PDB file of C-alpha atoms and ligand atoms in Angstrom:
ATOM      1  CA  UNK A 125      22.584  52.383  10.068  1.00 94.00           C
ATOM      2  CA  UNK A 126      25.961  50.623  10.820  1.00 97.00           C
ATOM      3  CA  UNK A 127      25.713  48.582  13.978  1.00 97.00           C
ATOM      4  CA  UNK A 128      26.969  45.406  15.500  1.00 98.00           C
ATOM      5  CA  UNK A 129      25.586  42.934  18.018  1.00 98.00           C
ATOM      6  CA  UNK A 130      27.924  41.543  20.732  1.00 98.00           C
ATOM      7  CA  UNK A 131      26.938  38.815  23.260  1.00 97.00           C
ATOM      8  CA  UNK A 132      27.638  35.252  24.133  1.00 97.00           C
ATOM      9  CA  UNK A 133      26.254  32.312  21.899  1.00 95.00           C
ATOM     10  CA  UNK A 134      22.604  32.087  22.548  1.00 93.00           C
ATOM     11  CA  UNK A 135      22.224  35.655  23.825  1.00 95.00           C
ATOM     12  CA  UNK A 136      19.710  36.313  20.875  1.00 94.00           C
ATOM     13  CA  UNK A 137      21.910  38.174  18.535  1.00 96.00           C
ATOM     14  CA  UNK A 138      20.479  36.247  15.535  1.00 95.00           C
ATOM     15  CA  UNK A 139      16.908  36.931  16.586  1.00 93.00           C
ATOM     16  CA  UNK A 140      17.489  40.593  17.122  1.00 97.00           C
ATOM     17  CA  UNK A 141      19.566  40.989  14.090  1.00 97.00           C
ATOM     18  CA  UNK A 142      16.896  39.495  11.824  1.00 95.00           C
ATOM     19  CA  UNK A 143      14.223  41.813  13.407  1.00 96.00           C
ATOM     20  CA  UNK A 144      16.449  45.042  12.893  1.00 96.00           C
ATOM     21  CA  UNK A 145      17.247  44.094   9.427  1.00 96.00           C
ATOM     22  CA  UNK A 146      13.529  43.673   8.541  1.00 95.00           C
ATOM     23  CA  UNK A 147      12.786  46.992  10.184  1.00 94.00           C
ATOM     24  CA  UNK A 148      15.475  49.161   8.946  1.00 94.00           C
ATOM     25  CA  UNK A 149      15.862  47.157   5.429  1.00 95.00           C
ATOM     26  CA  UNK A 150      19.513  46.607   5.768  1.00 96.00           C
ATOM     27  CA  UNK A 151      21.246  43.211   5.699  1.00 98.00           C
ATOM     28  CA  UNK A 152      22.142  41.119   8.701  1.00 97.00           C
ATOM     29  CA  UNK A 153      25.639  39.952   8.174  1.00 98.00           C
ATOM     30  CA  UNK A 154      26.449  36.958  10.304  1.00 97.00           C
ATOM     31  CA  UNK A 155      29.838  35.469   9.983  1.00 97.00           C
ATOM     32  CA  UNK A 156      28.494  32.202  11.475  1.00 96.00           C
ATOM     33  CA  UNK A 157      25.908  32.064   8.658  1.00 94.00           C
ATOM     34  CA  UNK A 158      28.469  32.920   6.067  1.00 96.00           C
ATOM     35  CA  UNK A 159      30.882  30.385   7.343  1.00 97.00           C
ATOM     36  CA  UNK A 160      28.013  27.741   7.518  1.00 94.00           C
ATOM     37  CA  UNK A 161      27.107  28.247   4.007  1.00 93.00           C
ATOM     38  CA  UNK A 162      30.760  27.921   2.995  1.00 95.00           C
ATOM     39  CA  UNK A 163      30.781  24.468   4.907  1.00 95.00           C
ATOM     40  CA  UNK A 164      27.562  23.424   2.947  1.00 93.00           C
ATOM     41  CA  UNK A 165      29.060  24.506  -0.419  1.00 96.00           C
ATOM     42  CA  UNK A 166      31.954  22.375   0.268  1.00 95.00           C
ATOM     43  CA  UNK A 167      34.491  25.298  -0.650  1.00 94.00           C
ATOM     44  CA  UNK A 168      37.977  25.060   0.582  1.00 93.00           C
ATOM     45  CA  UNK A 169      37.186  27.654   3.143  1.00 93.00           C
ATOM     46  CA  UNK A 170      34.356  25.507   4.316  1.00 94.00           C
ATOM     47  CA  UNK A 171      36.457  22.408   4.481  1.00 93.00           C
ATOM     48  CA  UNK A 172      38.994  24.225   6.650  1.00 93.00           C
ATOM     49  CA  UNK A 173      36.454  25.904   8.875  1.00 96.00           C
ATOM     50  CA  UNK A 174      34.143  22.841   9.569  1.00 95.00           C
ATOM     51  CA  UNK A 175      36.204  20.975  12.105  1.00 94.00           C
ATOM     52  CA  UNK A 176      36.968  24.193  13.876  1.00 96.00           C
ATOM     53  CA  UNK A 177      33.535  25.268  14.212  1.00 94.00           C
ATOM     54  CA  UNK A 178      32.167  21.731  15.376  1.00 91.00           C
ATOM     55  CA  UNK A 179      34.776  22.056  18.122  1.00 90.00           C
ATOM     56  CA  UNK A 180      33.496  25.464  19.083  1.00 91.00           C
ATOM     57  CA  UNK A 181      36.754  27.201  18.355  1.00 95.00           C
ATOM     58  CA  UNK A 182      37.260  30.569  16.413  1.00 97.00           C
ATOM     59  CA  UNK A 183      37.902  30.291  12.791  1.00 98.00           C
ATOM     60  CA  UNK A 184      41.311  32.067  11.965  1.00 98.00           C
ATOM     61  CA  UNK A 185      41.044  35.778  11.661  1.00 98.00           C
ATOM     62  CA  UNK A 186      42.454  35.890   8.146  1.00 97.00           C
ATOM     63  CA  UNK A 187      39.586  33.800   6.830  1.00 96.00           C
ATOM     64  CA  UNK A 188      36.908  35.728   8.692  1.00 98.00           C
ATOM     65  CA  UNK A 189      38.315  39.136   7.843  1.00 98.00           C
ATOM     66  CA  UNK A 190      38.467  38.242   4.189  1.00 96.00           C
ATOM     67  CA  UNK A 191      34.828  37.120   4.196  1.00 96.00           C
ATOM     68  CA  UNK A 192      33.710  40.342   5.953  1.00 97.00           C
ATOM     69  CA  UNK A 193      35.696  42.587   3.788  1.00 96.00           C
ATOM     70  CA  UNK A 194      33.973  41.132   0.670  1.00 96.00           C
ATOM     71  CA  UNK A 195      30.646  41.069   2.245  1.00 97.00           C
ATOM     72  CA  UNK A 196      30.795  44.742   3.277  1.00 97.00           C
ATOM     73  CA  UNK A 197      31.518  45.939  -0.253  1.00 95.00           C
ATOM     74  CA  UNK A 198      28.329  44.237  -1.718  1.00 96.00           C
ATOM     75  CA  UNK A 199      25.851  46.738  -2.818  1.00 96.00           C
ATOM     76  CA  UNK A 200      23.194  46.025  -0.207  1.00 96.00           C
ATOM     77  CA  UNK A 201      25.564  46.664   2.542  1.00 96.00           C
ATOM     78  CA  UNK A 202      26.358  50.192   1.251  1.00 92.00           C
ATOM     79  CA  UNK A 203      23.384  51.686   2.868  1.00 91.00           C
ATOM     80  CA  UNK A 204      24.040  50.032   6.335  1.00 96.00           C
ATOM     81  CA  UNK A 205      24.458  46.581   8.032  1.00 97.00           C
ATOM     82  CA  UNK A 206      23.929  44.744  11.153  1.00 98.00           C
ATOM     83  CA  UNK A 207      26.860  42.640  11.981  1.00 98.00           C
ATOM     84  CA  UNK A 208      26.085  39.618  13.953  1.00 98.00           C
ATOM     85  CA  UNK A 209      28.787  37.459  15.641  1.00 97.00           C
ATOM     86  CA  UNK A 210      31.551  39.725  14.276  1.00 98.00           C
ATOM     87  CA  UNK A 211      34.047  40.903  15.554  1.00 98.00           C
ATOM     88  CA  UNK A 212      34.905  38.262  18.022  1.00 98.00           C
ATOM     89  CA  UNK A 213      38.335  39.383  19.369  1.00 98.00           C
ATOM     90  CA  UNK A 214      40.383  42.589  19.427  1.00 98.00           C
ATOM     91  CA  UNK A 215      42.219  41.872  16.185  1.00 98.00           C
ATOM     92  CA  UNK A 216      38.882  41.565  14.315  1.00 98.00           C
ATOM     93  CA  UNK A 217      37.572  44.833  15.953  1.00 98.00           C
ATOM     94  CA  UNK A 218      40.685  46.764  15.050  1.00 98.00           C
ATOM     95  CA  UNK A 219      40.511  45.449  11.433  1.00 98.00           C
ATOM     96  CA  UNK A 220      36.826  46.349  11.284  1.00 98.00           C
ATOM     97  CA  UNK A 221      37.602  49.871  12.359  1.00 98.00           C
ATOM     98  CA  UNK A 222      40.270  50.199   9.716  1.00 98.00           C
ATOM     99  CA  UNK A 223      37.924  48.785   6.879  1.00 97.00           C
ATOM    100  CA  UNK A 224      35.091  51.187   7.955  1.00 97.00           C
ATOM    101  CA  UNK A 225      37.522  54.198   8.277  1.00 96.00           C
ATOM    102  CA  UNK A 226      38.635  53.547   4.641  1.00 95.00           C
ATOM    103  CA  UNK A 227      35.242  53.225   3.423  1.00 94.00           C
ATOM    104  CA  UNK A 228      34.239  56.481   5.309  1.00 95.00           C
ATOM    105  CA  UNK A 229      31.450  54.733   7.121  1.00 95.00           C
ATOM    106  CA  UNK A 230      32.305  54.418  10.707  1.00 96.00           C
ATOM    107  CA  UNK A 231      30.339  52.105  13.034  1.00 97.00           C
ATOM    108  CA  UNK A 232      27.651  53.864  14.903  1.00 96.00           C
ATOM    109  CA  UNK A 233      26.674  51.527  17.834  1.00 97.00           C
ATOM    110  CA  UNK A 234      27.727  48.289  19.406  1.00 98.00           C
ATOM    111  CA  UNK A 235      24.731  46.582  21.217  1.00 97.00           C
ATOM    112  CA  UNK A 236      25.596  44.201  23.942  1.00 98.00           C
ATOM    113  CA  UNK A 237      22.930  41.675  24.806  1.00 97.00           C
ATOM    114  CA  UNK A 238      23.864  40.493  28.253  1.00 97.00           C
ATOM    115  CA  UNK A 239      22.717  36.977  29.438  1.00 96.00           C
ATOM    116  CA  UNK A 240      23.969  34.763  32.216  1.00 93.00           C
ATOM    117  CA  UNK A 241      25.963  31.617  31.278  1.00 91.00           C
ATOM    118  CA  UNK A 242      23.636  29.110  32.734  1.00 86.00           C
ATOM    119  CA  UNK A 243      20.607  30.472  30.915  1.00 91.00           C
ATOM    120  CA  UNK A 244      22.619  30.454  27.794  1.00 92.00           C
ATOM    121  CA  UNK A 245      23.410  26.693  27.947  1.00 90.00           C
ATOM    122  CA  UNK A 246      19.806  25.903  28.360  1.00 86.00           C
ATOM    123  CA  UNK A 247      18.814  28.064  25.506  1.00 88.00           C
ATOM    124  CA  UNK A 248      21.425  26.716  23.132  1.00 91.00           C
ATOM    125  CA  UNK A 249      20.699  23.157  23.921  1.00 92.00           C
ATOM    126  CA  UNK A 250      17.117  23.598  22.958  1.00 92.00           C
ATOM    127  CA  UNK A 251      17.798  25.795  19.962  1.00 92.00           C
ATOM    128  CA  UNK A 252      16.465  24.783  16.435  1.00 94.00           C
ATOM    129  CA  UNK A 253      16.493  26.950  13.363  1.00 94.00           C
ATOM    130  CA  UNK A 254      14.761  26.747  10.041  1.00 95.00           C
ATOM    131  CA  UNK A 255      16.700  25.499   7.088  1.00 92.00           C
ATOM    132  CA  UNK A 256      14.822  27.745   4.698  1.00 94.00           C
ATOM    133  CA  UNK A 257      14.105  31.143   6.369  1.00 93.00           C
ATOM    134  CA  UNK A 258      16.485  31.124   9.271  1.00 90.00           C
ATOM    135  CA  UNK A 259      13.798  31.674  12.042  1.00 91.00           C
ATOM    136  CA  UNK A 260      15.019  30.447  15.561  1.00 91.00           C
ATOM    137  CA  UNK A 261      12.877  28.448  17.901  1.00 93.00           C
ATOM    138  CA  UNK A 262      13.653  27.017  21.355  1.00 91.00           C
ATOM    139  CA  UNK A 263      12.266  23.663  22.527  1.00 91.00           C
ATOM    140  CA  UNK A 264      11.860  24.943  26.009  1.00 86.00           C
ATOM    141  CA  UNK A 265      10.830  28.738  25.770  1.00 83.00           C
ATOM    142  CA  UNK A 266       9.410  29.100  22.249  1.00 88.00           C
ATOM    143  CA  UNK A 267       8.726  25.737  20.487  1.00 94.00           C
ATOM    144  CA  UNK A 268       7.371  25.448  17.125  1.00 96.00           C
ATOM    145  CA  UNK A 269       3.614  24.388  16.832  1.00 97.00           C
ATOM    146  CA  UNK A 270       4.542  21.208  14.889  1.00 96.00           C
ATOM    147  CA  UNK A 271       7.760  19.366  15.943  1.00 95.00           C
ATOM    148  CA  UNK A 272      10.701  20.205  13.696  1.00 94.00           C
ATOM    149  CA  UNK A 273       8.733  22.425  11.185  1.00 97.00           C
ATOM    150  CA  UNK A 274       8.765  26.097  10.976  1.00 97.00           C
ATOM    151  CA  UNK A 275       5.747  28.146  12.079  1.00 97.00           C
ATOM    152  CA  UNK A 276       6.583  30.780   9.460  1.00 95.00           C
ATOM    153  CA  UNK A 277       7.461  28.866   6.284  1.00 97.00           C
ATOM    154  CA  UNK A 278       6.828  25.150   6.954  1.00 97.00           C
ATOM    155  CA  UNK A 279      10.581  24.454   6.441  1.00 96.00           C
ATOM    156  CA  UNK A 280      12.496  21.907   8.387  1.00 96.00           C
ATOM    157  CA  UNK A 281      13.944  22.866  11.684  1.00 97.00           C
ATOM    158  CA  UNK A 282      17.545  21.646  12.282  1.00 94.00           C
ATOM    159  CA  UNK A 283      19.766  21.471  15.476  1.00 93.00           C
ATOM    160  CA  UNK A 284      23.153  22.879  14.866  1.00 89.00           C
ATOM    161  CA  UNK A 285      25.932  20.315  15.334  1.00 87.00           C
ATOM    162  CA  UNK A 286      27.903  22.768  17.593  1.00 89.00           C
ATOM    163  CA  UNK A 287      25.024  23.472  19.885  1.00 90.00           C
ATOM    164  CA  UNK A 288      25.725  20.634  22.237  1.00 90.00           C
ATOM    165  CA  UNK A 289      26.798  21.057  25.989  1.00 88.00           C
ATOM    166  CA  UNK A 290      30.327  20.264  25.594  1.00 89.00           C
ATOM    167  CA  UNK A 291      30.909  22.720  22.810  1.00 91.00           C
ATOM    168  CA  UNK A 292      28.862  25.440  24.384  1.00 91.00           C
ATOM    169  CA  UNK A 293      31.072  25.309  27.367  1.00 91.00           C
ATOM    170  CA  UNK A 294      34.119  25.891  25.294  1.00 93.00           C
ATOM    171  CA  UNK A 295      32.410  28.649  23.192  1.00 94.00           C
ATOM    172  CA  UNK A 296      31.351  30.346  26.299  1.00 96.00           C
ATOM    173  CA  UNK A 297      34.991  30.294  27.585  1.00 96.00           C
ATOM    174  CA  UNK A 298      36.284  31.767  24.232  1.00 97.00           C
ATOM    175  CA  UNK A 299      33.533  34.421  24.586  1.00 97.00           C
ATOM    176  CA  UNK A 300      34.657  35.418  27.961  1.00 97.00           C
ATOM    177  CA  UNK A 301      38.347  35.439  27.191  1.00 98.00           C
ATOM    178  CA  UNK A 302      38.346  36.825  23.571  1.00 98.00           C
ATOM    179  CA  UNK A 303      35.027  38.402  22.775  1.00 98.00           C
ATOM    180  CA  UNK A 304      34.068  40.122  26.100  1.00 98.00           C
ATOM    181  CA  UNK A 305      36.953  42.458  26.262  1.00 98.00           C
ATOM    182  CA  UNK A 306      35.356  44.255  23.245  1.00 98.00           C
ATOM    183  CA  UNK A 307      32.697  45.615  25.568  1.00 98.00           C
ATOM    184  CA  UNK A 308      35.387  47.850  26.987  1.00 98.00           C
ATOM    185  CA  UNK A 309      36.631  48.543  23.503  1.00 98.00           C
ATOM    186  CA  UNK A 310      33.300  49.955  22.397  1.00 98.00           C
ATOM    187  CA  UNK A 311      32.704  51.693  25.895  1.00 98.00           C
ATOM    188  CA  UNK A 312      35.835  53.631  25.319  1.00 98.00           C
ATOM    189  CA  UNK A 313      34.633  54.673  21.909  1.00 97.00           C
ATOM    190  CA  UNK A 314      31.314  55.713  23.507  1.00 96.00           C
ATOM    191  CA  UNK A 315      29.424  53.382  21.135  1.00 97.00           C
ATOM    192  CA  UNK A 316      28.158  50.844  23.631  1.00 97.00           C
ATOM    193  CA  UNK A 317      24.576  50.024  24.423  1.00 96.00           C
ATOM    194  CA  UNK A 318      24.329  47.404  26.969  1.00 97.00           C
ATOM    195  CA  UNK A 319      20.918  45.727  27.347  1.00 96.00           C
ATOM    196  CA  UNK A 320      19.524  42.974  29.526  1.00 95.00           C
ATOM    197  CA  UNK A 321      18.937  39.887  27.286  1.00 95.00           C
ATOM    198  CA  UNK A 322      16.830  38.171  29.768  1.00 92.00           C
ATOM    199  CA  UNK A 323      13.660  39.871  28.643  1.00 87.00           C
ATOM    200  CA  UNK A 324      11.237  38.659  25.835  1.00 89.00           C
ATOM    201  CA  UNK A 325      12.352  39.192  22.244  1.00 91.00           C
ATOM    202  CA  UNK A 326       9.861  41.866  21.345  1.00 95.00           C
ATOM    203  CA  UNK A 327      10.807  43.872  24.567  1.00 95.00           C
ATOM    204  CA  UNK A 328      14.423  43.698  23.841  1.00 96.00           C
ATOM    205  CA  UNK A 329      13.760  44.696  20.319  1.00 97.00           C
ATOM    206  CA  UNK A 330      11.833  47.796  21.433  1.00 96.00           C
ATOM    207  CA  UNK A 331      14.748  48.913  23.902  1.00 95.00           C
ATOM    208  CA  UNK A 332      17.128  48.712  20.915  1.00 96.00           C
ATOM    209  CA  UNK A 333      14.944  50.411  18.439  1.00 95.00           C
ATOM    210  CA  UNK A 334      13.943  53.223  20.851  1.00 95.00           C
ATOM    211  CA  UNK A 335      17.668  53.896  21.381  1.00 94.00           C
ATOM    212  CA  UNK A 336      18.524  53.900  17.716  1.00 93.00           C
ATOM    213  CA  UNK A 337      15.556  56.224  16.993  1.00 92.00           C
ATOM    214  CA  UNK A 338      16.488  58.597  19.752  1.00 90.00           C
ATOM    215  CA  UNK A 339      20.106  58.771  18.401  1.00 85.00           C
ATOM    216  CA  UNK A 340      18.639  59.173  14.922  1.00 83.00           C
ATOM    217  CA  UNK A 341      20.497  56.251  13.657  1.00 82.00           C
ATOM    218  CA  UNK A 342      18.630  54.908  10.709  1.00 79.00           C
TER     219      UNK A 342
HETATM  220  P1  AMP B 418      27.797  31.691  15.399  1.00 93.78           P
HETATM  221  O1  AMP B 418      26.697  31.316  14.491  1.00 93.78           O
HETATM  222  O2  AMP B 418      27.983  33.148  15.534  1.00 93.78           O
HETATM  223  O3  AMP B 418      27.398  31.088  16.844  1.00 93.78           O
HETATM  224  O4  AMP B 418      29.021  31.101  14.873  1.00 93.78           O
HETATM  225  C1  AMP B 418      29.354  29.646  14.864  1.00 93.78           C
HETATM  226  C2  AMP B 418      30.659  29.388  14.715  1.00 93.78           C
HETATM  227  O5  AMP B 418      31.314  30.028  13.647  1.00 93.78           O
HETATM  228  C3  AMP B 418      31.607  29.941  15.832  1.00 93.78           C
HETATM  229  O6  AMP B 418      31.519  29.016  16.899  1.00 93.78           O
HETATM  230  C4  AMP B 418      33.081  30.063  15.280  1.00 93.78           C
HETATM  231  O7  AMP B 418      33.647  28.693  15.124  1.00 93.78           O
HETATM  232  C5  AMP B 418      32.654  30.498  13.841  1.00 93.78           C
HETATM  233  N1  AMP B 418      32.676  32.011  13.795  1.00 93.78           N
HETATM  234  C6  AMP B 418      31.506  32.740  13.652  1.00 93.78           C
HETATM  235  N2  AMP B 418      31.980  34.005  13.578  1.00 93.78           N
HETATM  236  C7  AMP B 418      33.280  34.073  13.814  1.00 93.78           C
HETATM  237  C8  AMP B 418      34.194  35.146  13.942  1.00 93.78           C
HETATM  238  N3  AMP B 418      33.857  36.430  13.898  1.00 93.78           N
HETATM  239  N4  AMP B 418      35.425  34.675  14.173  1.00 93.78           N
HETATM  240  C9  AMP B 418      35.911  33.496  14.235  1.00 93.78           C
HETATM  241  N5  AMP B 418      35.095  32.449  14.077  1.00 93.78           N
HETATM  242  C10 AMP B 418      33.714  32.727  13.944  1.00 93.78           C
END
């Protein structure tokens, strides 16, 4: 299965990508996660990316494309992948098509998770994720049983530095101007599945997996 998840920050891409990755046993490839681990490792890419990410801007295409190109060649991605947070603009989408054509493994589906901006702001402000297993919680809609501790593994929950209201507004603006045009890009390729992201996590997952099963995308 070779799919990607499109949607504004907070739409639920990460949650759905994790569920799909577990169900279909293929990796979730999140450029946000890859960049955050570059930041934590203190690499030169991380040092360059940190202030850009904290400000909610897009990291330069050359950096992201390099990271993705390397990641897609790793053995676990050869049997399929779920891209989460990539591509984020037309240049990245074109580059992805070129990479996948070269590898003879074209993209099968682009899933758009559609959620209204005001809901997204509330979701992101309340978001916490586990430092150890990556599980995502929301202090308003799906809080952990114990404050700041992961229900699944007991790890510490952290709130991302870029999940504050000022940064979210700028990330949403960038989403609407640069990433949203990709909806038409994939519509023209007849690869778009648009789903309402206002439902519960399980319900959305069922809609996506039913669609993939029906199309025999494994
Ligand atoms: P995310 O975890 O997907 O919300 O990404 C967090 C931040 O990482 C974004 O606000 C960007 O600064 C950066 N980032 C993630 N993916 C990309 C991408 N495909 N292109 C450029 N910047 C990205």
